[in-house]
mmCIF file of C-alpha atoms in Angstrom:
data_model
loop_
_atom_site.group_PDB
_atom_site.id
_atom_site.type_symbol
_atom_site.label_atom_id
_atom_site.label_comp_id
_atom_site.label_asym_id
_atom_site.label_seq_id
_atom_site.Cartn_x
_atom_site.Cartn_y
_atom_site.Cartn_z
ATOM 1 C CA UNK A 12 7.860 -22.222 -24.661
ATOM 2 C CA UNK A 13 5.614 -19.149 -24.599
ATOM 3 C CA UNK A 14 5.173 -17.412 -21.277
ATOM 4 C CA UNK A 15 1.610 -17.269 -19.872
ATOM 5 C CA UNK A 16 -0.014 -13.874 -20.498
ATOM 6 C CA UNK A 17 -0.762 -11.995 -17.268
ATOM 7 C CA UNK A 18 -2.801 -8.792 -17.016
ATOM 8 C CA UNK A 19 -2.925 -6.574 -13.922
ATOM 9 C CA UNK A 20 -5.723 -3.977 -13.788
ATOM 10 C CA UNK A 21 -5.454 -0.866 -11.588
ATOM 11 C CA UNK A 22 -6.863 2.653 -11.597
ATOM 12 C CA UNK A 23 -3.538 4.477 -12.008
ATOM 13 C CA UNK A 24 0.225 4.210 -11.622
ATOM 14 C CA UNK A 25 0.905 7.231 -9.451
ATOM 15 C CA UNK A 26 3.060 7.157 -6.314
ATOM 16 C CA UNK A 27 0.629 5.324 -4.017
ATOM 17 C CA UNK A 28 1.239 2.211 -1.963
ATOM 18 C CA UNK A 29 -0.424 -0.201 -4.395
ATOM 19 C CA UNK A 30 1.455 1.328 -7.304
ATOM 20 C CA UNK A 31 4.835 1.127 -5.552
ATOM 21 C CA UNK A 32 4.226 -2.571 -4.920
ATOM 22 C CA UNK A 33 3.417 -3.095 -8.601
ATOM 23 C CA UNK A 34 6.573 -1.245 -9.620
ATOM 24 C CA UNK A 35 8.670 -3.530 -7.429
ATOM 25 C CA UNK A 36 6.860 -6.792 -8.203
ATOM 26 C CA UNK A 37 5.871 -6.830 -11.865
ATOM 27 C CA UNK A 38 9.397 -6.657 -13.362
ATOM 28 C CA UNK A 39 10.263 -9.728 -11.260
ATOM 29 C CA UNK A 40 7.429 -11.627 -12.943
ATOM 30 C CA UNK A 41 8.606 -10.819 -16.488
ATOM 31 C CA UNK A 42 10.925 -13.863 -16.788
ATOM 32 C CA UNK A 43 7.972 -16.180 -16.091
ATOM 33 C CA UNK A 44 5.039 -14.281 -17.622
ATOM 34 C CA UNK A 45 4.251 -11.875 -20.416
ATOM 35 C CA UNK A 46 3.214 -9.107 -18.037
ATOM 36 C CA UNK A 47 0.703 -6.408 -18.977
ATOM 37 C CA UNK A 48 -0.765 -3.670 -16.786
ATOM 38 C CA UNK A 49 -3.901 -1.674 -17.622
ATOM 39 C CA UNK A 50 -4.768 1.681 -16.047
ATOM 40 C CA UNK A 51 -8.332 2.926 -16.399
ATOM 41 C CA UNK A 52 -8.243 6.350 -14.656
ATOM 42 C CA UNK A 53 -4.807 7.929 -15.149
ATOM 43 C CA UNK A 54 -1.532 6.695 -16.537
ATOM 44 C CA UNK A 55 0.462 8.009 -13.573
ATOM 45 C CA UNK A 56 4.107 8.782 -12.905
ATOM 46 C CA UNK A 57 5.172 5.116 -12.889
ATOM 47 C CA UNK A 58 3.497 4.167 -16.189
ATOM 48 C CA UNK A 59 6.553 4.714 -18.380
ATOM 49 C CA UNK A 60 8.938 3.339 -15.762
ATOM 50 C CA UNK A 61 7.146 0.000 -15.760
ATOM 51 C CA UNK A 62 7.291 -0.026 -19.560
ATOM 52 C CA UNK A 63 11.068 0.453 -19.402
ATOM 53 C CA UNK A 64 11.248 -2.500 -17.001
ATOM 54 C CA UNK A 65 9.709 -4.862 -19.554
ATOM 55 C CA UNK A 66 6.045 -4.589 -18.553
ATOM 56 C CA UNK A 67 3.603 -3.935 -21.415
ATOM 57 C CA UNK A 68 1.473 -0.942 -20.416
ATOM 58 C CA UNK A 69 -2.011 0.041 -21.602
ATOM 59 C CA UNK A 70 -4.233 2.991 -20.734
ATOM 60 C CA UNK A 71 -7.915 2.341 -21.367
ATOM 61 C CA UNK A 72 -10.199 4.982 -19.794
ATOM 62 C CA UNK A 73 -13.352 3.569 -18.172
ATOM 63 C CA UNK A 74 -15.914 6.117 -16.961
ATOM 64 C CA UNK A 75 -17.410 3.918 -14.234
ATOM 65 C CA UNK A 76 -16.845 0.417 -12.944
ATOM 66 C CA UNK A 77 -20.176 -0.741 -14.396
ATOM 67 C CA UNK A 78 -19.700 0.900 -17.816
ATOM 68 C CA UNK A 79 -20.779 -1.631 -20.514
ATOM 69 C CA UNK A 80 -18.631 0.138 -23.098
ATOM 70 C CA UNK A 81 -15.570 0.166 -20.847
ATOM 71 C CA UNK A 82 -16.005 -3.471 -19.835
ATOM 72 C CA UNK A 83 -16.450 -4.530 -23.467
ATOM 73 C CA UNK A 84 -13.317 -2.653 -24.569
ATOM 74 C CA UNK A 85 -11.332 -4.192 -21.723
ATOM 75 C CA UNK A 86 -12.565 -7.670 -22.665
ATOM 76 C CA UNK A 87 -11.480 -7.051 -26.265
ATOM 77 C CA UNK A 88 -8.002 -6.105 -25.020
ATOM 78 C CA UNK A 89 -7.773 -9.350 -23.035
ATOM 79 C CA UNK A 90 -8.913 -11.363 -26.063
ATOM 80 C CA UNK A 91 -6.492 -9.650 -28.413
ATOM 81 C CA UNK A 92 -3.530 -10.593 -26.242
ATOM 82 C CA UNK A 93 -4.907 -14.028 -25.286
ATOM 83 C CA UNK A 94 -4.782 -13.313 -21.569
ATOM 84 C CA UNK A 95 -4.525 -16.378 -19.341
ATOM 85 C CA UNK A 96 -4.567 -14.597 -15.972
ATOM 86 C CA UNK A 97 -6.318 -11.347 -15.061
ATOM 87 C CA UNK A 98 -5.456 -9.972 -11.618
ATOM 88 C CA UNK A 99 -7.396 -6.860 -10.592
ATOM 89 C CA UNK A 100 -6.952 -4.313 -7.806
ATOM 90 C CA UNK A 101 -9.413 -2.502 -5.507
ATOM 91 C CA UNK A 102 -13.172 -2.119 -5.880
ATOM 92 C CA UNK A 103 -13.316 -0.489 -9.320
ATOM 93 C CA UNK A 104 -10.753 -2.811 -10.863
ATOM 94 C CA UNK A 105 -12.323 -5.865 -9.247
ATOM 95 C CA UNK A 106 -15.749 -5.133 -10.725
ATOM 96 C CA UNK A 107 -14.932 -3.972 -14.255
ATOM 97 C CA UNK A 108 -11.777 -6.085 -14.617
ATOM 98 C CA UNK A 109 -13.297 -9.363 -13.453
ATOM 99 C CA UNK A 110 -16.445 -8.858 -15.547
ATOM 100 C CA UNK A 111 -14.321 -8.090 -18.613
ATOM 101 C CA UNK A 112 -12.139 -11.132 -17.962
ATOM 102 C CA UNK A 113 -15.214 -13.351 -17.683
ATOM 103 C CA UNK A 114 -16.603 -11.891 -20.909
ATOM 104 C CA UNK A 115 -13.271 -12.642 -22.613
ATOM 105 C CA UNK A 116 -13.251 -16.171 -21.122
ATOM 106 C CA UNK A 117 -9.898 -15.629 -19.406
ATOM 107 C CA UNK A 118 -9.042 -18.935 -17.652
ATOM 108 C CA UNK A 119 -7.856 -17.448 -14.315
ATOM 109 C CA UNK A 120 -9.507 -14.408 -12.696
ATOM 110 C CA UNK A 121 -8.211 -13.004 -9.392
ATOM 111 C CA UNK A 122 -9.269 -9.896 -7.461
ATOM 112 C CA UNK A 123 -7.348 -8.111 -4.721
ATOM 113 C CA UNK A 124 -8.295 -5.982 -1.693
ATOM 114 C CA UNK A 125 -5.763 -3.524 -0.264
ATOM 115 C CA UNK A 126 -7.492 -1.711 2.608
ATOM 116 C CA UNK A 127 -9.468 -2.960 5.583
ATOM 117 C CA UNK A 128 -12.191 -0.430 6.321
ATOM 118 C CA UNK A 129 -12.313 1.768 3.227
ATOM 119 C CA UNK A 130 -12.506 -0.754 0.397
ATOM 120 C CA UNK A 131 -16.213 0.036 0.093
ATOM 121 C CA UNK A 132 -16.103 3.800 0.140
ATOM 122 C CA UNK A 133 -19.739 4.906 -0.263
ATOM 123 C CA UNK A 134 -20.709 7.955 1.796
ATOM 124 C CA UNK A 135 -23.595 6.200 3.536
ATOM 125 C CA UNK A 136 -23.958 2.811 5.190
ATOM 126 C CA UNK A 137 -26.528 1.854 2.545
ATOM 127 C CA UNK A 138 -24.167 2.685 -0.317
ATOM 128 C CA UNK A 139 -21.308 0.758 1.276
ATOM 129 C CA UNK A 140 -23.505 -2.273 1.809
ATOM 130 C CA UNK A 141 -24.667 -2.089 -1.778
ATOM 131 C CA UNK A 142 -21.053 -1.914 -2.982
ATOM 132 C CA UNK A 143 -20.146 -4.931 -0.839
ATOM 133 C CA UNK A 144 -23.113 -6.956 -2.114
ATOM 134 C CA UNK A 145 -22.430 -6.079 -5.753
ATOM 135 C CA UNK A 146 -18.751 -6.947 -5.528
ATOM 136 C CA UNK A 147 -19.550 -10.179 -3.697
ATOM 137 C CA UNK A 148 -21.831 -11.234 -6.566
ATOM 138 C CA UNK A 149 -19.107 -10.491 -9.130
ATOM 139 C CA UNK A 150 -16.574 -12.602 -7.236
ATOM 140 C CA UNK A 151 -19.019 -15.392 -6.395
ATOM 141 C CA UNK A 152 -19.946 -15.956 -10.032
ATOM 142 C CA UNK A 153 -16.834 -14.919 -11.955
ATOM 143 C CA UNK A 154 -13.657 -14.898 -9.783
ATOM 144 C CA UNK A 155 -11.454 -17.815 -8.847
ATOM 145 C CA UNK A 156 -9.849 -16.137 -5.827
ATOM 146 C CA UNK A 157 -9.698 -12.862 -3.934
ATOM 147 C CA UNK A 158 -6.410 -11.872 -2.306
ATOM 148 C CA UNK A 159 -6.159 -9.675 0.794
ATOM 149 C CA UNK A 160 -2.969 -8.003 1.997
ATOM 150 C CA UNK A 161 -3.400 -8.964 5.669
ATOM 151 C CA UNK A 162 -5.316 -11.426 7.817
ATOM 152 C CA UNK A 163 -7.252 -8.492 9.279
ATOM 153 C CA UNK A 164 -8.317 -7.342 5.810
ATOM 154 C CA UNK A 165 -9.298 -10.891 4.903
ATOM 155 C CA UNK A 166 -11.574 -11.249 7.927
ATOM 156 C CA UNK A 167 -13.237 -7.890 7.239
ATOM 157 C CA UNK A 168 -13.778 -8.784 3.580
ATOM 158 C CA UNK A 169 -15.206 -12.208 4.437
ATOM 159 C CA UNK A 170 -17.610 -10.629 6.915
ATOM 160 C CA UNK A 171 -18.720 -8.030 4.373
ATOM 161 C CA UNK A 172 -19.221 -10.427 1.458
ATOM 162 C CA UNK A 173 -20.069 -13.841 2.880
ATOM 163 C CA UNK A 174 -17.795 -15.464 0.285
ATOM 164 C CA UNK A 175 -16.419 -18.973 0.969
ATOM 165 C CA UNK A 176 -13.340 -18.861 3.194
ATOM 166 C CA UNK A 177 -11.330 -21.018 0.773
ATOM 167 C CA UNK A 178 -11.843 -18.422 -1.952
ATOM 168 C CA UNK A 179 -10.403 -15.485 0.026
ATOM 169 C CA UNK A 180 -6.699 -15.742 0.762
ATOM 170 C CA UNK A 181 -3.942 -13.680 2.358
ATOM 171 C CA UNK A 182 -1.003 -12.559 0.223
ATOM 172 C CA UNK A 183 1.263 -10.180 2.100
ATOM 173 C CA UNK A 184 2.785 -7.125 0.492
ATOM 174 C CA UNK A 185 6.470 -7.322 -0.333
ATOM 175 C CA UNK A 186 9.098 -4.611 -0.034
ATOM 176 C CA UNK A 187 12.301 -4.244 -2.044
ATOM 177 C CA UNK A 188 14.373 -3.728 1.095
ATOM 178 C CA UNK A 189 17.720 -3.979 -0.707
ATOM 179 C CA UNK A 190 16.774 -1.474 -3.386
ATOM 180 C CA UNK A 191 15.282 0.922 -0.856
ATOM 181 C CA UNK A 192 18.306 1.023 1.431
ATOM 182 C CA UNK A 193 20.909 1.038 -1.354
ATOM 183 C CA UNK A 194 19.311 3.878 -3.316
ATOM 184 C CA UNK A 195 21.832 6.532 -4.238
ATOM 185 C CA UNK A 196 20.550 9.928 -3.166
ATOM 186 C CA UNK A 197 21.071 12.606 -0.567
ATOM 187 C CA UNK A 198 22.634 11.626 2.746
ATOM 188 C CA UNK A 199 20.809 12.449 6.002
ATOM 189 C CA UNK A 200 23.175 15.385 6.543
ATOM 190 C CA UNK A 201 22.406 16.690 3.043
ATOM 191 C CA UNK A 202 18.655 16.489 3.677
ATOM 192 C CA UNK A 203 19.046 18.255 6.996
ATOM 193 C CA UNK A 204 20.930 21.093 5.319
ATOM 194 C CA UNK A 205 18.622 21.329 2.291
ATOM 195 C CA UNK A 206 15.504 21.529 4.451
ATOM 196 C CA UNK A 207 16.988 24.057 6.858
ATOM 197 C CA UNK A 208 16.665 21.859 9.935
ATOM 198 C CA UNK A 209 18.784 22.782 12.942
ATOM 199 C CA UNK A 210 21.366 20.063 13.714
ATOM 200 C CA UNK A 211 20.905 17.882 16.759
ATOM 201 C CA UNK A 212 17.134 17.472 16.608
ATOM 202 C CA UNK A 213 15.463 14.076 16.612
ATOM 203 C CA UNK A 214 13.613 13.716 13.314
ATOM 204 C CA UNK A 215 10.048 12.405 13.417
ATOM 205 C CA UNK A 216 9.104 11.136 9.969
ATOM 206 C CA UNK A 217 5.585 11.015 8.550
ATOM 207 C CA UNK A 218 5.087 9.414 5.112
ATOM 208 C CA UNK A 219 1.836 9.250 3.165
ATOM 209 C CA UNK A 220 -0.926 11.105 1.393
ATOM 210 C CA UNK A 221 -1.910 14.378 3.011
ATOM 211 C CA UNK A 222 -5.567 13.447 3.501
ATOM 212 C CA UNK A 223 -7.792 13.531 6.569
ATOM 213 C CA UNK A 224 -8.467 9.797 6.535
ATOM 214 C CA UNK A 225 -4.761 9.214 7.293
ATOM 215 C CA UNK A 226 -5.068 10.976 10.674
ATOM 216 C CA UNK A 227 -2.667 13.655 9.530
ATOM 217 C CA UNK A 228 -4.229 16.317 11.790
ATOM 218 C CA UNK A 229 -2.551 14.602 14.771
ATOM 219 C CA UNK A 230 0.834 15.605 13.393
ATOM 220 C CA UNK A 231 0.247 19.333 13.878
ATOM 221 C CA UNK A 232 -1.089 18.995 17.423
ATOM 222 C CA UNK A 233 1.899 16.798 18.320
ATOM 223 C CA UNK A 234 4.346 19.292 16.797
ATOM 224 C CA UNK A 235 2.698 22.140 18.715
ATOM 225 C CA UNK A 236 3.063 20.218 21.981
ATOM 226 C CA UNK A 237 6.706 19.359 21.288
ATOM 227 C CA UNK A 238 7.519 22.981 20.516
ATOM 228 C CA UNK A 239 6.105 24.076 23.881
ATOM 229 C CA UNK A 240 7.190 21.180 26.089
ATOM 230 C CA UNK A 241 10.371 19.916 24.360
ATOM 231 C CA UNK A 242 11.756 23.039 22.669
ATOM 232 C CA UNK A 243 14.671 22.428 20.315
ATOM 233 C CA UNK A 244 14.527 18.643 20.744
ATOM 234 C CA UNK A 245 12.390 17.483 17.812
ATOM 235 C CA UNK A 246 11.336 18.300 14.288
ATOM 236 C CA UNK A 247 8.688 16.707 12.072
ATOM 237 C CA UNK A 248 9.258 15.956 8.377
ATOM 238 C CA UNK A 249 6.200 15.178 6.251
ATOM 239 C CA UNK A 250 6.841 13.279 3.016
ATOM 240 C CA UNK A 251 3.930 13.181 0.597
ATOM 241 C CA UNK A 252 1.314 15.390 -0.993
ATOM 242 C CA UNK A 253 -2.445 15.631 -1.174
ATOM 243 C CA UNK A 254 -5.477 17.878 -0.861
ATOM 244 C CA UNK A 255 -4.654 18.872 2.737
ATOM 245 C CA UNK A 256 -1.111 20.054 2.021
ATOM 246 C CA UNK A 257 -1.860 23.753 1.677
ATOM 247 C CA UNK A 258 -4.220 23.702 4.655
ATOM 248 C CA UNK A 259 -1.518 22.052 6.768
ATOM 249 C CA UNK A 260 1.084 24.579 5.657
ATOM 250 C CA UNK A 261 -1.260 27.424 6.602
ATOM 251 C CA UNK A 262 -1.845 25.902 10.041
ATOM 252 C CA UNK A 263 1.885 25.442 10.571
ATOM 253 C CA UNK A 264 2.407 29.112 9.789
ATOM 254 C CA UNK A 265 -0.498 30.225 11.982
ATOM 255 C CA UNK A 266 0.901 28.292 14.960
ATOM 256 C CA UNK A 267 4.464 29.451 14.391
ATOM 257 C CA UNK A 268 5.762 25.942 13.709
ATOM 258 C CA UNK A 269 7.895 26.738 10.655
ATOM 259 C CA UNK A 270 11.080 25.600 12.450
ATOM 260 C CA UNK A 271 9.453 22.441 13.745
ATOM 261 C CA UNK A 272 7.390 21.078 10.812
ATOM 262 C CA UNK A 273 8.940 20.660 7.358
ATOM 263 C CA UNK A 274 7.272 19.583 4.110
ATOM 264 C CA UNK A 275 9.339 17.422 1.738
ATOM 265 C CA UNK A 276 6.566 16.931 -0.841
ATOM 266 C CA UNK A 277 6.000 13.792 -2.867
ATOM 267 C CA UNK A 278 9.161 11.711 -3.217
ATOM 268 C CA UNK A 279 9.842 8.821 -5.532
ATOM 269 C CA UNK A 280 12.866 7.616 -3.546
ATOM 270 C CA UNK A 281 12.034 7.119 0.130
ATOM 271 C CA UNK A 282 15.212 5.325 1.243
ATOM 272 C CA UNK A 283 17.153 8.530 2.016
ATOM 273 C CA UNK A 284 14.302 9.764 4.192
ATOM 274 C CA UNK A 285 14.119 6.541 6.185
ATOM 275 C CA UNK A 286 17.856 6.905 6.813
ATOM 276 C CA UNK A 287 17.239 10.511 7.871
ATOM 277 C CA UNK A 288 14.405 9.765 10.313
ATOM 278 C CA UNK A 289 14.949 8.753 13.924
ATOM 279 C CA UNK A 290 11.405 7.417 14.314
ATOM 280 C CA UNK A 291 8.385 6.877 12.062
ATOM 281 C CA UNK A 292 5.107 8.378 13.272
ATOM 282 C CA UNK A 293 2.164 6.585 11.667
ATOM 283 C CA UNK A 294 -1.143 8.277 12.586
ATOM 284 C CA UNK A 295 -3.484 6.406 10.212
ATOM 285 C CA UNK A 296 -6.502 5.137 12.190
ATOM 286 C CA UNK A 297 -7.558 1.496 12.269
ATOM 287 C CA UNK A 298 -9.289 0.432 9.072
ATOM 288 C CA UNK A 299 -7.647 2.991 6.803
ATOM 289 C CA UNK A 300 -4.835 0.613 5.811
ATOM 290 C CA UNK A 301 -4.598 -3.034 4.860
ATOM 291 C CA UNK A 302 -0.879 -3.759 5.287
ATOM 292 C CA UNK A 303 1.029 -0.496 5.309
ATOM 293 C CA UNK A 304 4.015 -0.446 2.982
ATOM 294 C CA UNK A 305 5.287 2.623 4.830
ATOM 295 C CA UNK A 306 5.434 0.757 8.139
ATOM 296 C CA UNK A 307 7.135 -2.225 6.489
ATOM 297 C CA UNK A 308 9.676 0.036 4.781
ATOM 298 C CA UNK A 309 10.453 1.808 8.053
ATOM 299 C CA UNK A 310 10.900 -1.519 9.826
ATOM 300 C CA UNK A 311 13.209 -2.710 7.057
ATOM 301 C CA UNK A 312 15.273 0.434 7.535
ATOM 302 C CA UNK A 313 15.603 -0.314 11.252
ATOM 303 C CA UNK A 314 13.400 2.520 12.495
ATOM 304 C CA UNK A 315 11.304 2.369 15.655
ATOM 305 C CA UNK A 316 7.644 2.992 14.846
ATOM 306 C CA UNK A 317 4.965 4.828 16.819
ATOM 307 C CA UNK A 318 1.630 3.933 15.236
ATOM 308 C CA UNK A 319 -2.083 4.262 15.785
ATOM 309 C CA UNK A 320 -3.549 0.955 16.937
ATOM 310 C CA UNK A 321 -4.489 -1.286 13.992
ATOM 311 C CA UNK A 322 -4.943 -5.011 13.532
ATOM 312 C CA UNK A 323 -2.332 -5.423 10.799
ATOM 313 C CA UNK A 324 0.378 -4.256 13.217
ATOM 314 C CA UNK A 325 -0.195 -7.446 15.223
ATOM 315 C CA UNK A 326 0.894 -9.371 12.119
ATOM 316 C CA UNK A 327 4.185 -7.448 11.918
ATOM 317 C CA UNK A 328 5.136 -7.106 15.583
ATOM 318 C CA UNK A 329 6.044 -10.785 16.194
ATOM 319 C CA UNK A 330 8.632 -10.380 13.423
ATOM 320 C CA UNK A 331 9.785 -6.870 14.403
ATOM 321 C CA UNK A 332 9.322 -5.971 18.094
ATOM 322 C CA UNK A 333 10.248 -2.288 17.819
ATOM 323 C CA UNK A 334 6.711 -1.017 17.262
ATOM 324 C CA UNK A 335 4.812 1.042 19.855
ATOM 325 C CA UNK A 336 1.142 1.896 19.475
ATOM 326 C CA UNK A 337 -1.156 4.601 20.772
ATOM 327 C CA UNK A 338 -4.927 4.696 21.048
ATOM 328 C CA UNK A 339 -7.294 7.046 19.211
ATOM 329 C CA UNK A 340 -7.864 8.771 22.565
ATOM 330 C CA UNK A 341 -4.164 9.501 23.184
ATOM 331 C CA UNK A 342 -3.268 13.109 23.961
ATOM 332 C CA UNK A 343 -0.158 14.839 22.544
ATOM 333 C CA UNK A 344 1.559 14.268 25.901
ATOM 334 C CA UNK A 345 0.960 10.508 25.524
ATOM 335 C CA UNK A 346 2.415 10.617 22.020
ATOM 336 C CA UNK A 347 5.491 12.456 23.310
ATOM 337 C CA UNK A 348 6.028 9.700 25.877
ATOM 338 C CA UNK A 349 5.657 7.111 23.125
ATOM 339 C CA UNK A 350 8.269 8.915 21.040
ATOM 340 C CA UNK A 351 10.664 8.871 23.994
ATOM 341 C CA UNK A 352 10.227 5.095 24.335
ATOM 342 C CA UNK A 353 10.810 4.642 20.621
ATOM 343 C CA UNK A 354 13.975 6.737 20.632
ATOM 344 C CA UNK A 355 15.354 4.613 23.471
ATOM 345 C CA UNK A 356 15.144 1.539 21.214
ATOM 346 C CA UNK A 357 17.938 0.158 19.080
ATOM 347 C CA UNK A 358 16.249 -1.728 16.231
ATOM 348 C CA UNK A 359 18.090 -3.780 13.616
ATOM 349 C CA UNK A 360 17.824 -2.901 9.941
ATOM 350 C CA UNK A 361 17.087 -5.788 7.562
ATOM 351 C CA UNK A 362 15.871 -7.823 10.576
ATOM 352 C CA UNK A 363 15.862 -11.405 9.184
ATOM 353 C CA UNK A 364 12.402 -12.576 10.384
ATOM 354 C CA UNK A 365 10.803 -9.468 8.873
ATOM 355 C CA UNK A 366 12.688 -9.775 5.585
ATOM 356 C CA UNK A 367 11.832 -13.466 5.218
ATOM 357 C CA UNK A 368 8.111 -12.712 5.449
ATOM 358 C CA UNK A 369 7.771 -9.318 3.786
ATOM 359 C CA UNK A 370 10.500 -9.086 1.136
ATOM 360 C CA UNK A 371 9.556 -8.466 -2.478
ATOM 361 C CA UNK A 372 11.202 -11.788 -3.372
ATOM 362 C CA UNK A 373 8.921 -13.620 -0.929
ATOM 363 C CA UNK A 374 5.915 -11.889 -2.491
ATOM 364 C CA UNK A 375 7.141 -12.795 -5.973
ATOM 365 C CA UNK A 376 7.591 -16.463 -5.041
ATOM 366 C CA UNK A 377 4.122 -16.694 -3.464
ATOM 367 C CA UNK A 378 2.541 -14.956 -6.441
ATOM 368 C CA UNK A 379 4.190 -17.297 -8.953
ATOM 369 C CA UNK A 380 3.139 -20.320 -6.871
ATOM 370 C CA UNK A 381 -0.443 -19.059 -6.733
ATOM 371 C CA UNK A 382 -0.623 -18.470 -10.476
ATOM 372 C CA UNK A 383 0.904 -21.873 -11.133
ATOM 373 C CA UNK A 384 -1.682 -23.558 -8.919
ATOM 374 C CA UNK A 385 -4.539 -22.075 -10.920
ATOM 375 C CA UNK A 386 -2.943 -22.509 -14.343
ATOM 376 C CA UNK A 387 -2.268 -26.176 -13.631
ATOM 377 C CA UNK A 388 -5.777 -26.868 -12.346
ATOM 378 C CA UNK A 389 -8.351 -28.083 -14.844
ATOM 379 C CA UNK A 390 -11.043 -26.308 -12.854
ATOM 380 C CA UNK A 391 -9.611 -23.293 -10.955
ATOM 381 C CA UNK A 392 -12.813 -22.969 -8.917
ATOM 382 C CA UNK A 393 -12.087 -26.332 -7.283
ATOM 383 C CA UNK A 394 -8.643 -25.373 -6.019
ATOM 384 C CA UNK A 395 -8.556 -25.420 -2.201
ATOM 385 C CA UNK A 396 -4.850 -24.805 -1.658
ATOM 386 C CA UNK A 397 -4.318 -21.559 0.244
ATOM 387 C CA UNK A 398 -1.484 -19.108 -0.003
ATOM 388 C CA UNK A 399 0.487 -19.471 3.202
ATOM 389 C CA UNK A 400 0.925 -16.067 4.851
#
């Protein structure tokens, strides 16, 4: 029996959170579906890796999400492969991908939202409202469901679009905890030696894009405070890259923090770093994330977490109690106290309640069940069954 043809549509396959989830999830769907992924901005570092894992990859440049030429070409691709499900990601993919799927008469059309406050990214309130209205119209007339990665994101999206509640569902991210922790790479001692970190220091880990919206400027002020008030006790390791990297390096040098703050750059394998860290510092402000894969990965590795207050954390904490939060008004001294509380904790790696909810296998099972519900329905728009979070 032929497998149903599934298309995922995303802007690129670089080393971002959405892309890492696709890398972990899509190969698990291959036994049940003929899985395709389309990128419309860049191929990305994970493009060929997904192809090696049995996913059929396509790169089809689209100049803008409303491009008639791009949408028509994408629809032709769906028709050529007889797509039965099109599942799109983020604002650009949701607009052009869903419109193309409707044009190609794809039976099941699903959009997905990954961030809470930045999904509509226009520079002005008017532009953001216009983006929200336009996307809402696309989903209202052409989508069968919209998935959100957290209950917080779902509520924000419902408020911004006015879509029916039954249409907008929660599907939590999944993490390949086993693969992450069993990855063969440098040991913590090797990383300490390679980076030139003095032994005996507690390692504060920061993972993510080096961009202002992630609250990364807090890291430098915290490191400066720790150097003055807790000399020789801590170091900070930043894993990731982005437009602020060089600016951050210059500030580290200007403040004389070269022996406190270390830059690891962009890393494909994060497991060794989670084993190296003593605590994860997560400065992203509320609204900048939907359901942070970094926080979930750190929890799976048994790390205490000190994070900026955000609604999605309330969905994790009942399953993993070793999370402390700070407010946007917190001073570096408050953060230092939070770090001390975190370091006094003794979390459990692979904590069963967390794994049961947020494993990649749980995400795979929920995704397959969702697709099956729509494929088996004569009229997908009438399906009321929700995805249980």
